Short mmCIF file of C-alpha atoms and ligand atoms in Angstrom, two decimals:
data_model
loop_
_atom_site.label_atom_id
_atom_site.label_comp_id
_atom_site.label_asym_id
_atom_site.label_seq_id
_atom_site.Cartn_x
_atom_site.Cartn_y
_atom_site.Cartn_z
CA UNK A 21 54.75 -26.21 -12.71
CA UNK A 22 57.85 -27.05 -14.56
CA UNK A 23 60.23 -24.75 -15.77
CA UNK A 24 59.38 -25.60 -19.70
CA UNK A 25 55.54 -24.75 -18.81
CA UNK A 26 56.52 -21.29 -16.66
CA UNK A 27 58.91 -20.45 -20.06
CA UNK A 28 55.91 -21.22 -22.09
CA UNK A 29 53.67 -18.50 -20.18
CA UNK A 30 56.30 -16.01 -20.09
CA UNK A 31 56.42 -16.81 -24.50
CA UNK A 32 52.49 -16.11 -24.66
CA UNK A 33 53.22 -12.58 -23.45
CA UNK A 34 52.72 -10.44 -26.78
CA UNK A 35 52.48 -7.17 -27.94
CA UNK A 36 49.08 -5.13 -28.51
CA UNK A 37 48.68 -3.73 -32.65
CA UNK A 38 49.44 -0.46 -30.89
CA UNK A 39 52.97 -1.62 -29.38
CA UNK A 40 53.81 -4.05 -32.79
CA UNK A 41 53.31 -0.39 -34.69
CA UNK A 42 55.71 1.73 -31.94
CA UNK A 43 57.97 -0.94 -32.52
CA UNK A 44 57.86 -1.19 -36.12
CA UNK A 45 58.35 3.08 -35.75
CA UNK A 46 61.82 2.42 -34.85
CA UNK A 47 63.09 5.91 -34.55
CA UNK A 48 61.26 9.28 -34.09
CA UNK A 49 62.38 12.84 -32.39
CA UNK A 50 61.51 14.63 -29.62
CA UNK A 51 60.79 18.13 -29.50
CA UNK A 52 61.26 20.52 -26.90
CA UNK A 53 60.08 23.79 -27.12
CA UNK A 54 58.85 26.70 -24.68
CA UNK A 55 59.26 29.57 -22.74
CA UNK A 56 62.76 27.90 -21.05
CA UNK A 57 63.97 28.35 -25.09
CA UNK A 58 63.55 32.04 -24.06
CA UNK A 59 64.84 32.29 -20.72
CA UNK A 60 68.08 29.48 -21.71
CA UNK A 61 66.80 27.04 -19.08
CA UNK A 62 65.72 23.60 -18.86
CA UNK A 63 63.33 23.78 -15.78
CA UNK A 64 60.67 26.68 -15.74
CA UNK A 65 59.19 27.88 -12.67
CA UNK A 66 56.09 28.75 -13.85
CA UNK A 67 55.88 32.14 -13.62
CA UNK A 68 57.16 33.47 -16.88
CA UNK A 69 56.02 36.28 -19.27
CA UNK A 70 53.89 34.87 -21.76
CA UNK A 71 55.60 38.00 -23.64
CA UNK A 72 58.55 36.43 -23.73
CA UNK A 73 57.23 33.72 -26.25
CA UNK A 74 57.97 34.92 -29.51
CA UNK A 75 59.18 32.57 -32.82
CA UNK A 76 59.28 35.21 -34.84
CA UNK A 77 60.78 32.41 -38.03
CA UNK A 78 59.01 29.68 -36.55
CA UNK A 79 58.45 26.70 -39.73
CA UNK A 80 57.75 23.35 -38.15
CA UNK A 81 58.22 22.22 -42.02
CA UNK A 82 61.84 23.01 -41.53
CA UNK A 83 61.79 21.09 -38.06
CA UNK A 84 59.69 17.56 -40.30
CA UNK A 85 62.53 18.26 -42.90
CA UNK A 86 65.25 18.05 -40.87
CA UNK A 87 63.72 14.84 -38.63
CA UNK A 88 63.17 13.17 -41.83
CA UNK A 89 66.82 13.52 -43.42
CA UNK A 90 67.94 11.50 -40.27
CA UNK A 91 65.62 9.04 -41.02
CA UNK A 92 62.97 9.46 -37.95
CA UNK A 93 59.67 8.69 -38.57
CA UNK A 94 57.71 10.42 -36.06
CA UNK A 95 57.63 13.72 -33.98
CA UNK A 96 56.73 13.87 -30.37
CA UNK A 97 55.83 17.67 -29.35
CA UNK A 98 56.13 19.27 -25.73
CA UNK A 99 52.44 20.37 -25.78
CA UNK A 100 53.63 21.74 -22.30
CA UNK A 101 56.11 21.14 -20.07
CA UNK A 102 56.61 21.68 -16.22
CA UNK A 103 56.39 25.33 -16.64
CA UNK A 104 52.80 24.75 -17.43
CA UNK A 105 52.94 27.11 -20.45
CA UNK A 106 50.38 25.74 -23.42
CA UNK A 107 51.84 25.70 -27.01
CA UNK A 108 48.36 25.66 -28.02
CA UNK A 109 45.53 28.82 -27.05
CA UNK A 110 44.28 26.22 -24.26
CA UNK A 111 40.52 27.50 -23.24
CA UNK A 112 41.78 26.22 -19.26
CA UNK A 113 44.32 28.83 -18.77
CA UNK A 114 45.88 32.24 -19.47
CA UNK A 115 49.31 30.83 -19.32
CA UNK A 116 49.77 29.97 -23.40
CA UNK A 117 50.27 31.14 -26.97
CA UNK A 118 47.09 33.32 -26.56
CA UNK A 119 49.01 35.62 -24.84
CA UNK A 120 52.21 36.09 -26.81
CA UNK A 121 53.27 38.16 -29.12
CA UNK A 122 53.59 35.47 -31.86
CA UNK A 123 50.93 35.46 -34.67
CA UNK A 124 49.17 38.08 -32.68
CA UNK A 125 48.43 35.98 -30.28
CA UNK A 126 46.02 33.86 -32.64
CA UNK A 127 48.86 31.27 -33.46
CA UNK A 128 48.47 27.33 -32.63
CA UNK A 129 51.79 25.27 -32.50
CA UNK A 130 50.37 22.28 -32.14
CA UNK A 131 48.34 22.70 -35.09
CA UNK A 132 50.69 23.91 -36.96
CA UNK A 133 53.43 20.75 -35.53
CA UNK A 134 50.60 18.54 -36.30
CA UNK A 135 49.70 19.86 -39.90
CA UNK A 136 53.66 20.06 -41.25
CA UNK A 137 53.76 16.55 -39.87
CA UNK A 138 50.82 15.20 -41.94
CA UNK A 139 52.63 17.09 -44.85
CA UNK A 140 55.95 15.76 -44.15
CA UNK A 141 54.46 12.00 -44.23
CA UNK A 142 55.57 11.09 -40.48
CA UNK A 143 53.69 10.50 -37.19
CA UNK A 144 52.54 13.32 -34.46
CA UNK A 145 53.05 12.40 -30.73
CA UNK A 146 52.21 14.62 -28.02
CA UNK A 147 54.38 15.34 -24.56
CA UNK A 148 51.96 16.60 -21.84
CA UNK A 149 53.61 17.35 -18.63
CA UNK A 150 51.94 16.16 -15.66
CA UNK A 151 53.83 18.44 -13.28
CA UNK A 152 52.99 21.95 -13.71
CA UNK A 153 54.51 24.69 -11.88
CA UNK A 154 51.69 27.07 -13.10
CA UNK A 155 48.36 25.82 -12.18
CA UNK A 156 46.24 27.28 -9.56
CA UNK A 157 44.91 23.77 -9.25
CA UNK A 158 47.89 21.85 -8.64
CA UNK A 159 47.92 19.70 -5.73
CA UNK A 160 44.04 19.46 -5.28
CA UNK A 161 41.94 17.01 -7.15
CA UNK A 162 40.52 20.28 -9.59
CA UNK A 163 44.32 19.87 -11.04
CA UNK A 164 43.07 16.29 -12.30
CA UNK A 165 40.09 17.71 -14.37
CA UNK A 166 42.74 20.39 -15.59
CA UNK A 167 44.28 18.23 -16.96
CA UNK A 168 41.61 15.92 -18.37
CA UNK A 169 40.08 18.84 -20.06
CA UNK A 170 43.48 20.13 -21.33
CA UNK A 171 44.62 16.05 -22.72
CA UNK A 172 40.78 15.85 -24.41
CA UNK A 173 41.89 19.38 -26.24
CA UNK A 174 44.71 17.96 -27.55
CA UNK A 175 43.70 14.45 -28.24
CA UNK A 176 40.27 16.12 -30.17
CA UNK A 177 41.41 18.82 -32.50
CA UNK A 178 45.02 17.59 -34.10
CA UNK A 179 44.13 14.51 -35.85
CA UNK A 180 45.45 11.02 -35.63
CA UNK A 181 48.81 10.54 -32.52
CA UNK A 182 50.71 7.77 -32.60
CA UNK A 183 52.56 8.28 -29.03
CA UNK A 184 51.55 10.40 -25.72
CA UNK A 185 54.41 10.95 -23.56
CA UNK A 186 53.63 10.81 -19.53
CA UNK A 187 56.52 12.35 -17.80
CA UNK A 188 57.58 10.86 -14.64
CA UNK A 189 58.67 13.98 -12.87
CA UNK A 190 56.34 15.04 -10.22
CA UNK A 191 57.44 17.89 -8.09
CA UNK A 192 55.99 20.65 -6.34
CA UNK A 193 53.17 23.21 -7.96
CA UNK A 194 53.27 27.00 -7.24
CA UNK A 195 51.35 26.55 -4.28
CA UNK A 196 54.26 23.86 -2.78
CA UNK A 197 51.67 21.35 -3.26
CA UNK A 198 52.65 17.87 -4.94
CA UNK A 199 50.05 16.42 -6.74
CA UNK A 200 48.65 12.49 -6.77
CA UNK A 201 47.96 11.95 -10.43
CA UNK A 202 44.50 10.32 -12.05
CA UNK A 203 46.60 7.85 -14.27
CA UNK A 204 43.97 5.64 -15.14
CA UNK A 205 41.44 8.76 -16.09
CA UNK A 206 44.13 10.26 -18.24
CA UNK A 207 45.17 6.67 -19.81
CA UNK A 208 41.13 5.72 -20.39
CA UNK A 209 40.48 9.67 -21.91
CA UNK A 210 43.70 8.44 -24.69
CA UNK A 211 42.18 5.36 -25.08
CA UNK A 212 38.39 6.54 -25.75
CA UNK A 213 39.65 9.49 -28.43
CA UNK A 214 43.09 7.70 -29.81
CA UNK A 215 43.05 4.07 -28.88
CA UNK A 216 45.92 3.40 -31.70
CA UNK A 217 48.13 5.82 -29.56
CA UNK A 218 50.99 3.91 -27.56
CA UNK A 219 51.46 5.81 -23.99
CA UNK A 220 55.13 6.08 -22.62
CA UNK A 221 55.51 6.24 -18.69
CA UNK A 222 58.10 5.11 -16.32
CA UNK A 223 55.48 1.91 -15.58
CA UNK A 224 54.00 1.52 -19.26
CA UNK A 225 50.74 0.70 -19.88
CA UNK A 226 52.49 0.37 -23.38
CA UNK A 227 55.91 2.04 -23.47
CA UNK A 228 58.35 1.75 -20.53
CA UNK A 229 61.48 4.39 -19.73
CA UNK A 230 65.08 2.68 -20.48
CA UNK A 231 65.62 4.03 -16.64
CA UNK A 232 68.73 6.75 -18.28
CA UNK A 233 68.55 9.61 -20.20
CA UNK A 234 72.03 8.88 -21.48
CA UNK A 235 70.93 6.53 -24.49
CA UNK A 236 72.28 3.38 -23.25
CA UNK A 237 70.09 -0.02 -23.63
CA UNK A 238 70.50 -2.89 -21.05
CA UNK A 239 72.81 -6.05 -22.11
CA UNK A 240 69.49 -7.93 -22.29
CA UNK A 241 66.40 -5.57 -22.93
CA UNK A 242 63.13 -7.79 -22.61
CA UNK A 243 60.06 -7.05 -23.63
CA UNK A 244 58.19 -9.37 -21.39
CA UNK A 245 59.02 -8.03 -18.00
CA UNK A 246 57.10 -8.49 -14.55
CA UNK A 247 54.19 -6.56 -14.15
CA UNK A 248 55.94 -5.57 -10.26
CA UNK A 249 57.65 -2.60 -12.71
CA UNK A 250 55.35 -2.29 -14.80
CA UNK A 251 52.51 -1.69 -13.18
CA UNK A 252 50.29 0.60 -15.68
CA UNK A 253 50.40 -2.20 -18.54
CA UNK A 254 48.18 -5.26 -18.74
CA UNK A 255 49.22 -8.66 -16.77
CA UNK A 256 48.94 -11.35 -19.87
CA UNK A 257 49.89 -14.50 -17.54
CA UNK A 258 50.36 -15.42 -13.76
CA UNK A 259 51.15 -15.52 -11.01
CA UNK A 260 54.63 -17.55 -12.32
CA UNK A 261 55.81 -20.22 -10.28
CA UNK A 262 58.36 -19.29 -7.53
CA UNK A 263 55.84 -16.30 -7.24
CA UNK A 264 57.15 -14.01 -4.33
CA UNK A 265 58.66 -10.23 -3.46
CA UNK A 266 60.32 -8.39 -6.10
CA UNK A 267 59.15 -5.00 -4.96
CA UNK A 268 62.67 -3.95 -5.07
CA UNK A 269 62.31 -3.95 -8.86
CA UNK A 270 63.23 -0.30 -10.51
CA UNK A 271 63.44 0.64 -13.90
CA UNK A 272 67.40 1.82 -13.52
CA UNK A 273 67.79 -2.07 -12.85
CA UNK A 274 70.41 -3.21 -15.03
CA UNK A 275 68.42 -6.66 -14.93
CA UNK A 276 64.38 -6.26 -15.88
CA UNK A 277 63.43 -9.46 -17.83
CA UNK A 278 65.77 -12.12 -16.91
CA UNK A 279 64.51 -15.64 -16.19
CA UNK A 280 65.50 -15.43 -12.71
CA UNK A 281 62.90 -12.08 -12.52
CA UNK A 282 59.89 -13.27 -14.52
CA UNK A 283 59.72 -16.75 -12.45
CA UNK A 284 59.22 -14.68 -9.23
CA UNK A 285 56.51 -12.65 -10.74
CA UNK A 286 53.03 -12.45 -9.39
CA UNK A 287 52.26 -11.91 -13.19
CA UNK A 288 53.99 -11.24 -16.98
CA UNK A 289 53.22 -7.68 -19.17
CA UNK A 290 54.56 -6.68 -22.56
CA UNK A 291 56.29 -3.08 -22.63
CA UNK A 292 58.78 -2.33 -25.04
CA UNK A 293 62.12 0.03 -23.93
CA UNK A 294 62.12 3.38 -24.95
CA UNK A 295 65.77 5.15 -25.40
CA UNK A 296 64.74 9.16 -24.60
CA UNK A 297 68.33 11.20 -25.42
CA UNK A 298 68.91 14.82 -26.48
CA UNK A 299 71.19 15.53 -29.77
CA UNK A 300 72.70 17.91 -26.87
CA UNK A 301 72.95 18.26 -23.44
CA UNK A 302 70.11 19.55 -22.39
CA UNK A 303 66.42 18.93 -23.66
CA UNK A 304 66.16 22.66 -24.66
CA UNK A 305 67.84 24.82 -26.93
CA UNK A 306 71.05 26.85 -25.43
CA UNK A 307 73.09 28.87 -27.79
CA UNK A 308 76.22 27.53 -26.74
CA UNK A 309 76.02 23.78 -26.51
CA UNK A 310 77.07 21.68 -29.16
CA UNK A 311 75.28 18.30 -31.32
CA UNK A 312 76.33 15.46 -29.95
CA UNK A 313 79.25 13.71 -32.23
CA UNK A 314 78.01 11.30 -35.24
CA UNK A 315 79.37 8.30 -33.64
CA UNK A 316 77.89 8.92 -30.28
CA UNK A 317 74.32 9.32 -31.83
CA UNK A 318 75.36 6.28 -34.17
CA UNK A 319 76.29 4.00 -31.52
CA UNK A 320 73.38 5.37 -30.13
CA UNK A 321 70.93 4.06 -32.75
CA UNK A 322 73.07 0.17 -33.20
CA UNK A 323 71.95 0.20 -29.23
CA UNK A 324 68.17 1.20 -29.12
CA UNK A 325 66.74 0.55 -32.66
CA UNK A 326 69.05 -2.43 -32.75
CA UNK A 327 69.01 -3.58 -29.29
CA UNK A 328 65.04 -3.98 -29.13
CA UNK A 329 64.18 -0.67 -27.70
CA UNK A 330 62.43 2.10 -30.08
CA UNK A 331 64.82 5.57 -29.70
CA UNK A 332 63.57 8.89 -29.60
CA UNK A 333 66.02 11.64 -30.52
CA UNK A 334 65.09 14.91 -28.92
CA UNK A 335 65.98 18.06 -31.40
CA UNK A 336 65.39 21.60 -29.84
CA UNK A 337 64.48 24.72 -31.84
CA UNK A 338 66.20 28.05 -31.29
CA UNK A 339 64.46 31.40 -30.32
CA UNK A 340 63.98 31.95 -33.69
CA UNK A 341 61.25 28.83 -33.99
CA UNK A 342 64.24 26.76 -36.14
CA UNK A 343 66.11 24.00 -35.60
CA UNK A 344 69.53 25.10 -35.31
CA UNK A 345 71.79 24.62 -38.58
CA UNK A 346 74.41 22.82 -36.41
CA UNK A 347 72.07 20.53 -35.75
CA UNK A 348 70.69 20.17 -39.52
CA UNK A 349 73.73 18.94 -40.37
CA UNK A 350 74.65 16.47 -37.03
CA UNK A 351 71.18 15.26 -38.34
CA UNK A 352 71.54 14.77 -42.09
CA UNK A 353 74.85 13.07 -41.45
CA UNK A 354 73.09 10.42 -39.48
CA UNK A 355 70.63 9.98 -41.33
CA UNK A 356 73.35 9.30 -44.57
CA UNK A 357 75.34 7.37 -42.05
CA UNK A 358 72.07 4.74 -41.30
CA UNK A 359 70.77 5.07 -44.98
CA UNK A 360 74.72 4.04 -46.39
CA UNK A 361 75.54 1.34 -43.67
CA UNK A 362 71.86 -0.58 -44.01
CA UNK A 363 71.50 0.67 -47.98
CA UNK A 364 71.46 -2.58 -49.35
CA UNK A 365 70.45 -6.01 -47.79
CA UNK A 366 72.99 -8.39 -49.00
CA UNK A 367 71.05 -11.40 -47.63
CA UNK A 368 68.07 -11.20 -50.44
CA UNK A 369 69.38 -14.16 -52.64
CA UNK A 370 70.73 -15.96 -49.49
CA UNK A 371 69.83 -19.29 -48.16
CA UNK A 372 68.43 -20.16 -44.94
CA UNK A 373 69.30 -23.39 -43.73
CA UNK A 374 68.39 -25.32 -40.67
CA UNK A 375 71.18 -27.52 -39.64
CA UNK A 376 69.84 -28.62 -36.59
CA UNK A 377 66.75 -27.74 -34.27
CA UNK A 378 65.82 -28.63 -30.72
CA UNK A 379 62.58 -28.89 -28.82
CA UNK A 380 64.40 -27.34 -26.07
CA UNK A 381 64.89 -23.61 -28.14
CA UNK A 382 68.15 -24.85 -29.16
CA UNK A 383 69.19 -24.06 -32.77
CA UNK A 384 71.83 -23.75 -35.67
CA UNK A 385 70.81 -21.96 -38.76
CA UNK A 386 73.08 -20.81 -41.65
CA UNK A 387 73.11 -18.11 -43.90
CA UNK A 388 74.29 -19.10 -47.54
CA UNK A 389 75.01 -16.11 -49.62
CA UNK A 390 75.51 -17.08 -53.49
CA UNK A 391 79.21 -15.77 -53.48
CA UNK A 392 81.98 -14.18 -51.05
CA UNK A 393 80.29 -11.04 -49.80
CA UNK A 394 81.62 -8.36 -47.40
CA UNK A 395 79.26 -7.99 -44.88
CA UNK A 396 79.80 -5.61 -41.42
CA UNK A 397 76.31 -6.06 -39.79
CA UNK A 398 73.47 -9.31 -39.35
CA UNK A 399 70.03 -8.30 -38.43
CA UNK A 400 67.30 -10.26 -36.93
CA UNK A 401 64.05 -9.55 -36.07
CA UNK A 402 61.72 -12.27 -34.16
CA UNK A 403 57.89 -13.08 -34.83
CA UNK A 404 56.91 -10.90 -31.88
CA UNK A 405 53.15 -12.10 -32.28
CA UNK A 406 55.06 -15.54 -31.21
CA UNK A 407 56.46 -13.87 -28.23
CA UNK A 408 60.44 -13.17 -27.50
CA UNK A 409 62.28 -16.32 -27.15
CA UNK A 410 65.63 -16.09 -27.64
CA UNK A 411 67.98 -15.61 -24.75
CA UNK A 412 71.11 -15.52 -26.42
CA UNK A 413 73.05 -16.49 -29.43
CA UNK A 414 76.14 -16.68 -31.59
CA UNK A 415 77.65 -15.53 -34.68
CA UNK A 416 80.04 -17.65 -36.68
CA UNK A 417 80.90 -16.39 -40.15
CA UNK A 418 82.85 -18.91 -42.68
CA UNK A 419 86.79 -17.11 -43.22
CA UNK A 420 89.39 -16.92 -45.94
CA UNK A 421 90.61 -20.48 -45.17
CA UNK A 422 86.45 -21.97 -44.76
CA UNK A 423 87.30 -22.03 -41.23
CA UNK A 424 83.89 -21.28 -39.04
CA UNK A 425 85.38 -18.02 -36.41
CA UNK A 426 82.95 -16.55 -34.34
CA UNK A 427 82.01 -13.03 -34.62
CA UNK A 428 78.93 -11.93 -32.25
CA UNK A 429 77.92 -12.81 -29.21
CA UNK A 430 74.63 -11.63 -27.88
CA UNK A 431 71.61 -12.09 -25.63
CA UNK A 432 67.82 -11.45 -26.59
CA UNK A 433 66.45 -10.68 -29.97
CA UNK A 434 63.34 -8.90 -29.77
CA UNK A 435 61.77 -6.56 -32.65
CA UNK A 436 64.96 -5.89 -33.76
CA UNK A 437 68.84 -6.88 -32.90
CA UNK A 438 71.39 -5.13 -35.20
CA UNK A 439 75.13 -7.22 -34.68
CA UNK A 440 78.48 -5.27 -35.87
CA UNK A 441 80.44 -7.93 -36.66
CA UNK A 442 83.90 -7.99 -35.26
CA UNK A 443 86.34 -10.64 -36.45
CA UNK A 444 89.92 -10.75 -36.27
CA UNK A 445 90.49 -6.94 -34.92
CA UNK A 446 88.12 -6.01 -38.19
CA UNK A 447 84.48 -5.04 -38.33
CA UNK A 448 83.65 -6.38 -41.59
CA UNK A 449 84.10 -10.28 -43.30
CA UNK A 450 84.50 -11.36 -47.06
CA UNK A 451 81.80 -14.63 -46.14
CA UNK A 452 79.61 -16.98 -48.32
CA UNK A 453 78.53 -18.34 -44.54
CA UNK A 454 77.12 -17.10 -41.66
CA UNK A 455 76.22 -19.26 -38.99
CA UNK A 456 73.77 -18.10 -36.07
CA UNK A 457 73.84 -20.53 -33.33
CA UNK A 458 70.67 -19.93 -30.87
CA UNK A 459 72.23 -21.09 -27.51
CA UNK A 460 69.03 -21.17 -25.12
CA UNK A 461 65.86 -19.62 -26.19
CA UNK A 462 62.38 -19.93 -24.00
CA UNK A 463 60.42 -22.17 -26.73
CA UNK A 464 61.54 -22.97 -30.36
CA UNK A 465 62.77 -19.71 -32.25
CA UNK A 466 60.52 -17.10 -34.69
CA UNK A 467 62.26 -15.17 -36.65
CA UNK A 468 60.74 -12.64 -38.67
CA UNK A 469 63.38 -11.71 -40.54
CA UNK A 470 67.55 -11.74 -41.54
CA UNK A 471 68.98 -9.50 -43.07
CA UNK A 472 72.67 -8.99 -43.87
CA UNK A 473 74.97 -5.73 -44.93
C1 FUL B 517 62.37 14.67 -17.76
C2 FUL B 517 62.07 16.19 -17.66
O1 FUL B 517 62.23 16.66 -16.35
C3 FUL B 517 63.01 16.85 -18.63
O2 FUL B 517 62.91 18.24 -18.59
C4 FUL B 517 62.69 16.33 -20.03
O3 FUL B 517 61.39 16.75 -20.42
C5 FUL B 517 62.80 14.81 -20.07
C6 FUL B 517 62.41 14.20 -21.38
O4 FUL B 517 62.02 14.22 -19.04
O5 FUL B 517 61.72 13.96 -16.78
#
């Protein structure tokens, strides 16, 4: 096999409908919430009060409020988390809501997450931790039906979820038993009740971890990537053609998708990035840590939503059941920041020309805008039902004296690659030209779309 026929496989990888509509979600929160908001920790042990477990404020509509002024479209709840404590009154255990003080014990946060979402107008996702520091069963093969019958509550009685997030962490159960987890039970049981549901895990099927927690998106973040990492997603082509070890492949791997990966592959997958980052340091809510700064969570969004990952923002709510009004405001402002920086596309009445295009992937395209505009960012999307091509590109914009200077240098496209223009020490031009050079791409380029602001 040649190496134009081995780049044509690794093109004809392409997203499910499930993974084109994550993609196309962009930018959703995270919530965590639990007994560790009541004892200010991050890691339960399992053994907690259910007492302690009392909202006594708790309005999720304030929580879809404030995810929605920042722009997120979605909401991904921690049904339960390694403490094995059940936001919802779970008929498998005595270790929830059933047993708390709140709402008499008759309240249902999940339904009630679920409901303010379907309100609000954005998506419901659902966090389910694996480990579980709780369960009698854990570390036997009964704490695999536990679960089962715990995921088929959840998946059953809250309506439609768009995400279910598998956490990685696997560590020791009351009994100082680890447990081997039933993946492919608990990935068929979301695919028999909500087959439109993407599933995050370290090794897909659909979603794959960024490998950090720190919000930071590879140089090059591929899509197509060998199915040696991710092992949970479906193999679309292979074996490739120098076929051979790359078992030392780990999702903290600066390099995932990079030609000289995929042609060792025994076989190609599609799983998008996912950035996972909390608007503070830790994933739960203590009193006395601050929101992140606006430009951090900024940056943060120009290098997931914009650097083909999808980002999920986690947002913690106090001991009253609120999200804290620091973080109401860190939240609104970024939301202002995105909605002011990408208000207005200025490359609606532009023209796209094609100066010159190669079989090999090789391309120059300009942007004609009808007058001098300032512009600060160019966006591209690719056709991703064409597969990701392009490899890496330039940015030339036309200057005061209709000299071309370049302004952007980057590598893949993806779903979605926002550029912040930097020319001559400045981060904005005055341009009636911008000129995108495609310097090696694995077949002849997609786009989906340009956009300019
Ligand atoms: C990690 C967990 O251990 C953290 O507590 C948090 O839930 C984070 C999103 O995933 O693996």
């Amino acid at each position: 096999m040649n190496i134009k026929d081995a780049l044509s496989m690794a093109v004809s990888v392409t997203p499910s409908k499930r993974q084109q509509q994550w993609f196309d979600t962009e930018f959703y929160a995270f919530i965590h919430f639990g007994v560790n908001t009541f004892t200010n920790q991050e890691w339960g042990n399992g053994n907690e009060d259910e007492k302690i477990f009392n909202p006594e404020k708790l309005d999720c509509d304030q929580w879809v409020e404030a995810i929605k002024s920042a722009g997120m479209k979605g909401m991904v709840l921690t049904a339960k988390h390694h403490d094995g404590f059940c936001l919802w009154p779970s008929k498998y255990t005595e270790h929830s809501v059933k047993n708390s003080p709140w709402r008499g014990g008759k309240g249902d946060l999940v339904a009630e997450a679920a409901e303010a979402c379907r309100k609000g107008g954005i998506k419901f996702g659902i966090y389910l931790s694996p480990w579980d520091r709780n369960s009698q069963y854990y570390g036997t093969e009964e704490y695999n039906d536990y679960y089962c019958n715990q995921l088929t509550e959840l998946l059953t009685n809250y309506g439609p979820i768009f995400h279910f997030w598998f956490d990685g962490a696997c560590g020791e159960g009351p009994n100082g038993k680890k447990q081997v987890y039933d993946y492919d039970r608990y990935i068929s049981l979301i695919r028999k009740y909500q087959p439109d549901a993407t599933i995050f895990n370290d090794h897909g099927p659909d979603v794959r971890w960024c490998g950090n927690e720190s919000g930071t998106a590879r140089a090059a973040e591929w899509s197509v990537v060998p199915s040696e990492l991710c092992f949970r997603s479906e193999v679309q082509t292979g074996p490739m053609p120098l076929a051979g070890d790359l078992s030392f492949i780990c999702n903290s791997d600066n390099d995932l998708g990079s030609i000289g990966n995929i042609l060792y592959s025994k076989g190609l997958v599609f799983c998008g990035s996912e950035i996972d980052m909390s608007i503070r340091n830790g994933w739960f809510w203590h009193k006395n840590e601050e929101p992140h700064s606006l430009d951090r969570l900024f940056n943060t969004y120009i290098n997931s939503v914009g650097a083909n990952c999808g980002f999920i923002l986690n947002v913690s709510p106090t001991t009253d059941g609120l999200i804290d009004e620091r973080d109401i405001v860190r939240l609104k402002e970024l939301g202002d920041k995105i909605r002011s920086e990408f208000g207005e596309n200025k490359a609606v009445n532009a023209e796209i020309k094609i100066v010159s295009e190669s079989e090999n992937g090789q391309s120059v395209i300009d942007i004609v805008l009808p007058e001098k505009t300032k512009i600060k960012y160019v966006v591209f999307q690719e056709d991703l039902t064409k597969g990701q091509r392009v490899e890496s590109f330039r940015l030339y914009a036309k200057d005061n004296s209709d000299q071309m200077q370049d302004c952007y240098i980057g590598t893949c496209i993806g779903h979605k690659k926002i550029c912040p223009i930097h020319i001559y020490a400045q981060s904005e031009v005055n341009t009636d030209v911008i000129r995108l050079y495609i310097t090696a791409s694995r077949a002849k380029v997609v786009l989906r779309s340009i956009e300019l602001y």
